[in-house]
Amino acid sequence: MVAVLEIKSFSASDSFNLHCTHQQFAILVSKIKALLLTIKAIIRTTGRIIVGETWARLVKFVPFVNSLLQRIGGVIAQSQRRSQEPDLDLMSDSCVSDSVVDLEPQIMSLDYVLPDGQPEHFSRHILCSMRHNSLGHLMSCPSFLESLRRVFALRTRVNQLGRNGKDLAGKVPLHLLLTSVGITNILIDNSQAGGLYGTADGFAACARPWFLEIKGSSRKARGGVARGPNARDQYQFCDIRFAGTSWRHLFLVCRPREPSDWTQLSECKRCGFILGHVSRERYAEALRRGGRSEQETHSVAVTPFSSDNRNWLGEYISWVTFDEFSAEWWRSHVESGPQSASPAR
């Protein structure tokens, strides 16, 4: 990135443009600071080494340089902050980003139709707040990453951390997986539902937005009298709500083993993590065929990649391992489904 800075001298007619990189900016700042410190030291020592018109021009020059340094520092700090933030392109229907774009000029207000038919409006300020409070934005901060590691290290198993630990066990791996293949427009809530994201766990900030629900689960105990020693792994997902919710897609994150570092995608892959997906329409169909009420919360024990259709939800879930996940899988299984939303304004 090249910055252009116009520096005006003491007379209005004298000006020039300085084209340089951020590294050159930093060198310039250090040299000017050294010059000012030298001048101050000389003045303190001699008291009056510069006199006449030269002194008057120098007195005017010092505040100008201080103001210039502040402006240069502001430009560098703002550019560094933006370079660390996930970029969102709200002009596209797809959440898969093929190019890096600047968020601020792209972000705009969105109109969304909830599953119950109620319209929802998201202003530019709400969308910016959702972005800045998203898990992906906060995970760019080293101190937040360290706090996540401490949360997961409190117990040997995440299930013992309570609801927040279970939610993070699904949210953090899913975020790492999506961003690894260029899916940067999925904003995942860093805490419990009920805030900017409403009843959902995440929001797809694209031209046709939608909400998502995320559930995480560890492997159930294998073997036993009921299942037998050769039984396949099962995962229990609890408290799935349908009525009164806004999610369009449900994601199930299965973990056969506990990773040593939850903030590293390579650890999730090493532990054999699996992602399941079911759309709201297919979930509603599963409830109807299973004779279950849409008004109640439901739990389900599923076996990934199983052809057994005795489970009321199992046959409606699309599965993929973290190793095999790709942007193409996302497009064909998630983005190709129906979505109820109006284009961005």
mmCIF file of C-alpha atoms in Angstrom:
data_model
loop_
_atom_site.group_PDB
_atom_site.id
_atom_site.type_symbol
_atom_site.label_atom_id
_atom_site.label_comp_id
_atom_site.label_asym_id
_atom_site.label_seq_id
_atom_site.Cartn_x
_atom_site.Cartn_y
_atom_site.Cartn_z
ATOM 1 C CA MET A 1 0.000 0.000 0.000
ATOM 2 C CA VAL A 2 1.344 3.453 -0.970
ATOM 3 C CA ALA A 3 0.247 6.549 0.881
ATOM 4 C CA VAL A 4 0.174 10.036 -0.636
ATOM 5 C CA LEU A 5 0.707 12.970 1.680
ATOM 6 C CA GLU A 6 0.663 16.638 0.610
ATOM 7 C CA ILE A 7 2.927 18.763 2.750
ATOM 8 C CA LYS A 8 2.473 22.527 2.551
ATOM 9 C CA SER A 9 5.389 24.762 3.522
ATOM 10 C CA PHE A 10 5.236 28.192 5.108
ATOM 11 C CA SER A 11 4.064 30.005 1.967
ATOM 12 C CA ALA A 12 0.849 28.987 0.224
ATOM 13 C CA SER A 13 2.628 28.643 -3.111
ATOM 14 C CA ASP A 14 5.170 26.086 -1.912
ATOM 15 C CA SER A 15 3.928 22.515 -1.672
ATOM 16 C CA PHE A 16 4.996 19.050 -2.713
ATOM 17 C CA ASN A 17 3.662 15.504 -2.679
ATOM 18 C CA LEU A 18 5.433 12.765 -0.766
ATOM 19 C CA HIS A 19 4.865 9.256 -2.154
ATOM 20 C CA CYS A 20 6.166 6.575 0.164
ATOM 21 C CA THR A 21 5.302 3.290 1.844
ATOM 22 C CA HIS A 22 4.398 2.848 5.507
ATOM 23 C CA GLN A 23 7.938 1.703 6.237
ATOM 24 C CA GLN A 24 9.341 4.875 4.670
ATOM 25 C CA PHE A 25 6.772 6.880 6.639
ATOM 26 C CA ALA A 26 8.089 5.350 9.851
ATOM 27 C CA ILE A 27 11.680 6.222 8.916
ATOM 28 C CA LEU A 28 10.622 9.798 8.127
ATOM 29 C CA VAL A 29 8.858 10.093 11.478
ATOM 30 C CA SER A 30 11.909 8.869 13.387
ATOM 31 C CA LYS A 31 14.228 11.316 11.580
ATOM 32 C CA ILE A 32 11.961 14.307 12.247
ATOM 33 C CA LYS A 33 11.638 13.318 15.897
ATOM 34 C CA ALA A 34 15.429 13.095 16.181
ATOM 35 C CA LEU A 35 15.747 16.544 14.581
ATOM 36 C CA LEU A 36 13.296 18.094 17.022
ATOM 37 C CA LEU A 37 15.055 16.519 20.006
ATOM 38 C CA THR A 38 18.399 17.866 18.773
ATOM 39 C CA ILE A 39 16.999 21.389 18.375
ATOM 40 C CA LYS A 40 15.470 21.279 21.844
ATOM 41 C CA ALA A 41 18.788 20.128 23.339
ATOM 42 C CA ILE A 42 20.686 22.957 21.643
ATOM 43 C CA ILE A 43 18.184 25.546 22.810
ATOM 44 C CA ARG A 44 18.364 24.272 26.389
ATOM 45 C CA THR A 45 22.176 24.419 26.291
ATOM 46 C CA THR A 46 22.814 27.777 24.587
ATOM 47 C CA GLY A 47 19.587 29.586 25.229
ATOM 48 C CA ARG A 48 19.764 31.604 21.976
ATOM 49 C CA ILE A 49 21.713 29.994 19.160
ATOM 50 C CA ILE A 50 19.215 30.865 16.441
ATOM 51 C CA VAL A 51 18.141 34.479 16.048
ATOM 52 C CA GLY A 52 16.221 36.776 13.747
ATOM 53 C CA GLU A 53 14.000 35.592 10.931
ATOM 54 C CA THR A 54 15.368 32.038 11.129
ATOM 55 C CA TRP A 55 14.206 31.741 14.734
ATOM 56 C CA ALA A 56 10.724 33.023 13.871
ATOM 57 C CA ARG A 57 10.392 30.505 11.037
ATOM 58 C CA LEU A 58 11.583 27.697 13.319
ATOM 59 C CA VAL A 59 8.997 28.591 15.979
ATOM 60 C CA LYS A 60 6.267 28.235 13.335
ATOM 61 C CA PHE A 61 7.837 25.048 12.002
ATOM 62 C CA VAL A 62 7.789 23.074 15.266
ATOM 63 C CA PRO A 63 3.962 22.986 15.713
ATOM 64 C CA PHE A 64 3.599 22.143 12.042
ATOM 65 C CA VAL A 65 5.911 19.155 12.396
ATOM 66 C CA ASN A 66 4.083 17.988 15.534
ATOM 67 C CA SER A 67 0.760 18.153 13.674
ATOM 68 C CA LEU A 68 2.309 16.345 10.715
ATOM 69 C CA LEU A 69 3.613 13.562 12.953
ATOM 70 C CA GLN A 70 0.167 13.080 14.491
ATOM 71 C CA ARG A 71 -1.471 12.850 11.080
ATOM 72 C CA ILE A 72 1.116 10.408 9.774
ATOM 73 C CA GLY A 73 0.760 8.259 12.902
ATOM 74 C CA GLY A 74 -3.022 8.266 12.514
ATOM 75 C CA VAL A 75 -2.807 7.140 8.882
ATOM 76 C CA ILE A 76 -0.399 4.323 9.739
ATOM 77 C CA ALA A 77 -2.462 3.135 12.731
ATOM 78 C CA GLN A 78 -5.718 3.175 10.744
ATOM 79 C CA SER A 79 -4.152 1.254 7.845
ATOM 80 C CA GLN A 80 -2.706 -1.344 10.212
ATOM 81 C CA ARG A 81 -6.092 -1.828 11.904
ATOM 82 C CA ARG A 82 -7.873 -2.277 8.588
ATOM 83 C CA SER A 83 -5.254 -4.736 7.341
ATOM 84 C CA GLN A 84 -6.017 -6.982 10.342
ATOM 85 C CA GLU A 85 -9.796 -6.904 9.918
ATOM 86 C CA PRO A 86 -11.791 -9.442 7.863
ATOM 87 C CA ASP A 87 -13.048 -7.930 4.621
ATOM 88 C CA LEU A 88 -16.722 -8.130 3.683
ATOM 89 C CA ASP A 89 -18.155 -7.607 0.235
ATOM 90 C CA LEU A 90 -21.884 -7.052 0.718
ATOM 91 C CA MET A 91 -22.468 -6.559 -3.011
ATOM 92 C CA SER A 92 -22.264 -10.299 -3.684
ATOM 93 C CA ASP A 93 -24.821 -13.028 -3.038
ATOM 94 C CA SER A 94 -21.994 -15.424 -2.270
ATOM 95 C CA CYS A 95 -20.125 -15.556 1.031
ATOM 96 C CA VAL A 96 -17.020 -16.874 -0.729
ATOM 97 C CA SER A 97 -14.663 -13.957 -1.357
ATOM 98 C CA ASP A 98 -12.417 -14.185 -4.419
ATOM 99 C CA SER A 99 -10.713 -10.837 -3.836
ATOM 100 C CA VAL A 100 -9.818 -8.625 -0.923
ATOM 101 C CA VAL A 101 -11.932 -5.473 -0.687
ATOM 102 C CA ASP A 102 -12.133 -2.574 1.742
ATOM 103 C CA LEU A 103 -15.023 -3.060 4.132
ATOM 104 C CA GLU A 104 -15.993 0.519 4.890
ATOM 105 C CA PRO A 105 -16.939 1.667 1.337
ATOM 106 C CA GLN A 106 -18.768 -1.634 0.684
ATOM 107 C CA ILE A 107 -20.878 -1.977 3.793
ATOM 108 C CA MET A 108 -24.446 -0.673 3.517
ATOM 109 C CA SER A 109 -27.908 -1.137 4.954
ATOM 110 C CA LEU A 110 -29.688 -4.429 4.335
ATOM 111 C CA ASP A 111 -33.298 -5.533 4.376
ATOM 112 C CA TYR A 112 -34.006 -9.083 5.496
ATOM 113 C CA VAL A 113 -37.222 -11.112 5.708
ATOM 114 C CA LEU A 114 -37.385 -13.382 8.758
ATOM 115 C CA PRO A 115 -38.702 -16.954 8.403
ATOM 116 C CA ASP A 116 -42.028 -15.859 9.876
ATOM 117 C CA GLY A 117 -42.395 -13.216 7.159
ATOM 118 C CA GLN A 118 -41.507 -10.217 9.315
ATOM 119 C CA PRO A 119 -39.185 -7.671 7.649
ATOM 120 C CA GLU A 120 -35.965 -6.736 9.395
ATOM 121 C CA HIS A 121 -33.774 -3.732 8.567
ATOM 122 C CA PHE A 122 -30.055 -3.560 9.315
ATOM 123 C CA SER A 123 -28.524 -0.100 9.187
ATOM 124 C CA ARG A 124 -24.896 0.523 8.314
ATOM 125 C CA HIS A 125 -24.104 1.165 11.982
ATOM 126 C CA ILE A 126 -25.695 -2.117 13.109
ATOM 127 C CA LEU A 127 -23.756 -4.062 10.471
ATOM 128 C CA CYS A 128 -20.493 -2.406 11.532
ATOM 129 C CA SER A 129 -21.259 -3.217 15.187
ATOM 130 C CA MET A 130 -21.970 -6.848 14.290
ATOM 131 C CA ARG A 131 -18.681 -7.036 12.430
ATOM 132 C CA HIS A 132 -16.648 -5.521 15.280
ATOM 133 C CA ASN A 133 -18.296 -7.848 17.830
ATOM 134 C CA SER A 134 -17.885 -10.938 15.689
ATOM 135 C CA LEU A 135 -15.694 -13.840 16.717
ATOM 136 C CA GLY A 136 -13.503 -13.456 13.635
ATOM 137 C CA HIS A 137 -12.760 -9.795 14.328
ATOM 138 C CA LEU A 138 -11.898 -10.455 17.970
ATOM 139 C CA MET A 139 -9.746 -13.474 17.131
ATOM 140 C CA SER A 140 -7.403 -11.156 15.235
ATOM 141 C CA CYS A 141 -6.415 -9.807 18.660
ATOM 142 C CA PRO A 142 -3.688 -11.884 20.401
ATOM 143 C CA SER A 143 -5.071 -11.140 23.877
ATOM 144 C CA PHE A 144 -8.509 -12.466 22.897
ATOM 145 C CA LEU A 145 -6.928 -15.606 21.463
ATOM 146 C CA GLU A 146 -5.097 -16.148 24.726
ATOM 147 C CA SER A 147 -8.345 -15.738 26.691
ATOM 148 C CA LEU A 148 -9.985 -18.359 24.456
ATOM 149 C CA ARG A 149 -7.169 -20.785 25.170
ATOM 150 C CA ARG A 150 -7.614 -20.200 28.899
ATOM 151 C CA VAL A 151 -11.359 -20.874 28.644
ATOM 152 C CA PHE A 152 -10.812 -24.161 26.852
ATOM 153 C CA ALA A 153 -8.010 -25.145 29.229
ATOM 154 C CA LEU A 154 -10.155 -24.793 32.347
ATOM 155 C CA ARG A 155 -11.353 -28.377 32.009
ATOM 156 C CA THR A 156 -10.175 -31.482 30.253
ATOM 157 C CA ARG A 157 -13.502 -31.596 28.389
ATOM 158 C CA VAL A 158 -15.395 -28.611 26.975
ATOM 159 C CA ASN A 159 -18.738 -30.056 28.082
ATOM 160 C CA GLN A 160 -17.806 -29.274 31.679
ATOM 161 C CA LEU A 161 -17.589 -25.556 30.855
ATOM 162 C CA GLY A 162 -21.351 -25.204 30.602
ATOM 163 C CA ARG A 163 -23.360 -23.659 27.809
ATOM 164 C CA ASN A 164 -20.794 -21.033 26.804
ATOM 165 C CA GLY A 165 -18.090 -23.674 26.441
ATOM 166 C CA LYS A 166 -20.346 -25.837 24.288
ATOM 167 C CA ASP A 167 -21.200 -22.911 22.025
ATOM 168 C CA LEU A 168 -17.543 -21.948 21.577
ATOM 169 C CA ALA A 169 -16.753 -25.575 20.750
ATOM 170 C CA GLY A 170 -18.885 -25.134 17.643
ATOM 171 C CA LYS A 171 -18.288 -21.472 16.822
ATOM 172 C CA VAL A 172 -14.488 -21.330 16.961
ATOM 173 C CA PRO A 173 -13.794 -24.396 14.754
ATOM 174 C CA LEU A 174 -16.452 -23.308 12.221
ATOM 175 C CA HIS A 175 -14.945 -19.830 11.957
ATOM 176 C CA LEU A 176 -11.468 -21.271 11.411
ATOM 177 C CA LEU A 177 -12.799 -23.652 8.772
ATOM 178 C CA LEU A 178 -14.719 -21.019 6.796
ATOM 179 C CA THR A 179 -11.953 -18.434 6.716
ATOM 180 C CA SER A 180 -9.438 -21.063 5.589
ATOM 181 C CA VAL A 181 -11.242 -21.339 2.219
ATOM 182 C CA GLY A 182 -12.001 -17.642 1.762
ATOM 183 C CA ILE A 183 -15.476 -17.498 3.301
ATOM 184 C CA THR A 184 -15.103 -14.206 5.175
ATOM 185 C CA ASN A 185 -18.654 -12.827 5.211
ATOM 186 C CA ILE A 186 -19.963 -15.098 7.954
ATOM 187 C CA LEU A 187 -20.109 -13.074 11.170
ATOM 188 C CA ILE A 188 -20.258 -15.336 14.230
ATOM 189 C CA ASP A 189 -21.438 -13.978 17.583
ATOM 190 C CA ASN A 190 -18.662 -14.102 20.167
ATOM 191 C CA SER A 191 -21.079 -14.673 23.066
ATOM 192 C CA GLN A 192 -24.543 -16.005 23.789
ATOM 193 C CA ALA A 193 -27.532 -15.191 21.592
ATOM 194 C CA GLY A 194 -29.815 -12.292 22.398
ATOM 195 C CA GLY A 195 -27.742 -9.289 21.314
ATOM 196 C CA LEU A 196 -27.153 -7.891 17.841
ATOM 197 C CA TYR A 197 -27.623 -11.355 16.334
ATOM 198 C CA GLY A 198 -30.990 -11.945 18.011
ATOM 199 C CA THR A 199 -31.759 -15.635 18.525
ATOM 200 C CA ALA A 200 -29.079 -16.795 16.059
ATOM 201 C CA ASP A 201 -25.370 -17.558 16.441
ATOM 202 C CA GLY A 202 -24.205 -15.930 13.224
ATOM 203 C CA PHE A 203 -25.084 -13.781 10.247
ATOM 204 C CA ALA A 204 -24.155 -14.020 6.562
ATOM 205 C CA ALA A 205 -23.413 -10.429 5.539
ATOM 206 C CA CYS A 206 -24.018 -10.613 1.803
ATOM 207 C CA ALA A 207 -26.523 -9.142 -0.654
ATOM 208 C CA ARG A 208 -29.118 -11.741 0.397
ATOM 209 C CA PRO A 209 -28.347 -12.145 4.111
ATOM 210 C CA TRP A 210 -29.341 -15.000 6.376
ATOM 211 C CA PHE A 211 -28.805 -16.173 9.944
ATOM 212 C CA LEU A 212 -27.224 -19.418 11.095
ATOM 213 C CA GLU A 213 -27.367 -21.628 14.178
ATOM 214 C CA ILE A 214 -24.262 -23.490 15.393
ATOM 215 C CA LYS A 215 -24.141 -26.556 17.641
ATOM 216 C CA GLY A 216 -21.045 -28.338 18.882
ATOM 217 C CA SER A 217 -20.792 -31.837 20.339
ATOM 218 C CA SER A 218 -18.182 -34.325 21.444
ATOM 219 C CA ARG A 219 -18.331 -38.036 20.693
ATOM 220 C CA LYS A 220 -20.597 -40.119 22.892
ATOM 221 C CA ALA A 221 -19.207 -43.132 24.786
ATOM 222 C CA ARG A 222 -18.475 -45.970 22.364
ATOM 223 C CA GLY A 223 -19.438 -49.578 22.808
ATOM 224 C CA GLY A 224 -21.476 -50.846 25.731
ATOM 225 C CA VAL A 225 -24.241 -53.437 25.941
ATOM 226 C CA ALA A 226 -26.797 -51.361 24.050
ATOM 227 C CA ARG A 227 -24.614 -50.366 21.100
ATOM 228 C CA GLY A 228 -22.014 -53.089 20.927
ATOM 229 C CA PRO A 229 -18.213 -52.836 20.729
ATOM 230 C CA ASN A 230 -18.201 -52.063 16.970
ATOM 231 C CA ALA A 231 -20.775 -49.274 17.050
ATOM 232 C CA ARG A 232 -20.057 -46.138 15.049
ATOM 233 C CA ASP A 233 -19.520 -42.782 16.725
ATOM 234 C CA GLN A 234 -22.585 -40.817 17.751
ATOM 235 C CA TYR A 235 -22.914 -37.144 18.657
ATOM 236 C CA GLN A 236 -25.632 -35.601 20.815
ATOM 237 C CA PHE A 237 -26.988 -32.164 19.917
ATOM 238 C CA CYS A 238 -29.353 -30.614 22.428
ATOM 239 C CA ASP A 239 -31.899 -27.815 22.645
ATOM 240 C CA ILE A 240 -32.445 -27.150 18.946
ATOM 241 C CA ARG A 241 -35.184 -24.532 18.675
ATOM 242 C CA PHE A 242 -37.289 -23.834 15.591
ATOM 243 C CA ALA A 243 -40.305 -21.653 16.418
ATOM 244 C CA GLY A 244 -39.430 -18.022 17.117
ATOM 245 C CA THR A 245 -35.930 -18.322 15.676
ATOM 246 C CA SER A 246 -34.363 -16.625 12.659
ATOM 247 C CA TRP A 247 -31.754 -19.145 11.508
ATOM 248 C CA ARG A 248 -31.803 -20.250 7.885
ATOM 249 C CA HIS A 249 -29.048 -22.868 8.180
ATOM 250 C CA LEU A 250 -28.095 -25.181 11.045
ATOM 251 C CA PHE A 251 -24.470 -26.307 11.403
ATOM 252 C CA LEU A 252 -23.406 -29.262 13.553
ATOM 253 C CA VAL A 253 -19.726 -29.475 14.563
ATOM 254 C CA CYS A 254 -18.643 -32.964 15.679
ATOM 255 C CA ARG A 255 -15.337 -33.581 17.420
ATOM 256 C CA PRO A 256 -14.117 -37.170 17.898
ATOM 257 C CA ARG A 257 -11.239 -35.950 20.110
ATOM 258 C CA GLU A 258 -10.406 -32.835 22.089
ATOM 259 C CA PRO A 259 -7.775 -30.630 20.367
ATOM 260 C CA SER A 260 -4.798 -29.367 22.320
ATOM 261 C CA ASP A 261 -5.238 -25.876 20.820
ATOM 262 C CA TRP A 262 -8.755 -24.824 19.826
ATOM 263 C CA THR A 263 -7.492 -21.767 17.944
ATOM 264 C CA GLN A 264 -5.579 -23.808 15.359
ATOM 265 C CA LEU A 265 -7.434 -25.362 12.411
ATOM 266 C CA SER A 266 -4.667 -27.937 11.984
ATOM 267 C CA GLU A 267 -5.477 -29.281 15.459
ATOM 268 C CA CYS A 268 -9.188 -29.566 14.605
ATOM 269 C CA LYS A 269 -8.313 -31.481 11.442
ATOM 270 C CA ARG A 270 -5.908 -33.734 13.333
ATOM 271 C CA CYS A 271 -8.710 -34.608 15.746
ATOM 272 C CA GLY A 272 -11.017 -35.548 12.858
ATOM 273 C CA PHE A 273 -13.632 -32.781 13.177
ATOM 274 C CA ILE A 274 -16.758 -33.210 11.036
ATOM 275 C CA LEU A 275 -19.245 -30.574 9.858
ATOM 276 C CA GLY A 276 -22.945 -31.272 9.371
ATOM 277 C CA HIS A 277 -25.430 -28.948 7.665
ATOM 278 C CA VAL A 278 -29.215 -28.872 7.383
ATOM 279 C CA SER A 279 -31.336 -26.062 5.979
ATOM 280 C CA ARG A 280 -34.378 -24.704 7.788
ATOM 281 C CA GLU A 281 -36.708 -26.161 5.142
ATOM 282 C CA ARG A 282 -35.260 -29.646 5.499
ATOM 283 C CA TYR A 283 -35.299 -29.396 9.289
ATOM 284 C CA ALA A 284 -39.003 -28.460 9.183
ATOM 285 C CA GLU A 285 -39.661 -31.449 6.908
ATOM 286 C CA ALA A 286 -37.829 -33.740 9.337
ATOM 287 C CA LEU A 287 -40.005 -32.464 12.195
ATOM 288 C CA ARG A 288 -43.198 -33.102 10.219
ATOM 289 C CA ARG A 289 -42.180 -36.587 9.112
ATOM 290 C CA GLY A 290 -41.041 -37.451 12.628
ATOM 291 C CA GLY A 291 -44.300 -36.225 14.161
ATOM 292 C CA ARG A 292 -42.511 -33.633 16.239
ATOM 293 C CA SER A 293 -43.799 -30.211 17.228
ATOM 294 C CA GLU A 294 -42.202 -27.058 15.799
ATOM 295 C CA GLN A 295 -42.973 -25.242 19.053
ATOM 296 C CA GLU A 296 -40.759 -27.456 21.218
ATOM 297 C CA THR A 297 -36.986 -27.728 21.516
ATOM 298 C CA HIS A 298 -35.500 -31.033 20.380
ATOM 299 C CA SER A 299 -32.358 -33.068 20.910
ATOM 300 C CA VAL A 300 -30.919 -35.609 18.533
ATOM 301 C CA ALA A 301 -28.119 -38.186 18.509
ATOM 302 C CA VAL A 302 -26.666 -38.516 15.007
ATOM 303 C CA THR A 303 -24.057 -40.693 13.331
ATOM 304 C CA PRO A 304 -22.149 -38.837 10.597
ATOM 305 C CA PHE A 305 -22.189 -40.390 7.108
ATOM 306 C CA SER A 306 -24.632 -43.076 8.239
ATOM 307 C CA SER A 307 -27.289 -44.361 5.832
ATOM 308 C CA ASP A 308 -29.510 -45.395 8.740
ATOM 309 C CA ASN A 309 -32.756 -43.446 8.313
ATOM 310 C CA ARG A 310 -34.288 -44.540 11.618
ATOM 311 C CA ASN A 311 -33.070 -41.281 13.169
ATOM 312 C CA TRP A 312 -35.657 -38.532 12.632
ATOM 313 C CA LEU A 313 -33.032 -35.984 11.455
ATOM 314 C CA GLY A 314 -30.063 -38.057 10.263
ATOM 315 C CA GLU A 315 -31.063 -38.465 6.599
ATOM 316 C CA TYR A 316 -31.560 -34.704 6.177
ATOM 317 C CA ILE A 317 -28.008 -33.747 7.202
ATOM 318 C CA SER A 318 -25.173 -33.209 4.717
ATOM 319 C CA TRP A 319 -21.787 -34.213 6.128
ATOM 320 C CA VAL A 320 -18.196 -33.294 5.299
ATOM 321 C CA THR A 321 -14.943 -33.712 7.195
ATOM 322 C CA PHE A 322 -12.845 -30.646 7.963
ATOM 323 C CA ASP A 323 -10.123 -32.107 5.731
ATOM 324 C CA GLU A 324 -12.462 -32.377 2.733
ATOM 325 C CA PHE A 325 -14.341 -29.119 3.225
ATOM 326 C CA SER A 326 -14.018 -26.616 0.361
ATOM 327 C CA ALA A 327 -15.620 -23.478 -1.046
ATOM 328 C CA GLU A 328 -17.267 -25.648 -3.706
ATOM 329 C CA TRP A 329 -18.928 -27.797 -1.034
ATOM 330 C CA TRP A 330 -20.220 -24.636 0.629
ATOM 331 C CA ARG A 331 -21.660 -23.282 -2.621
ATOM 332 C CA SER A 332 -23.421 -26.525 -3.545
ATOM 333 C CA HIS A 333 -24.814 -27.424 -0.099
ATOM 334 C CA VAL A 334 -25.430 -24.062 1.555
ATOM 335 C CA GLU A 335 -25.686 -21.231 -0.952
ATOM 336 C CA SER A 336 -27.629 -23.207 -3.548
ATOM 337 C CA GLY A 337 -30.619 -23.586 -1.192
ATOM 338 C CA PRO A 338 -33.581 -21.168 -1.053
ATOM 339 C CA GLN A 339 -33.139 -17.978 0.927
ATOM 340 C CA SER A 340 -35.772 -15.435 1.865
ATOM 341 C CA ALA A 341 -34.287 -11.987 1.633
ATOM 342 C CA SER A 342 -34.346 -8.852 -0.430
ATOM 343 C CA PRO A 343 -31.265 -7.438 -2.190
ATOM 344 C CA ALA A 344 -29.060 -4.864 -0.532
ATOM 345 C CA ARG A 345 -30.023 -1.240 -0.911
#
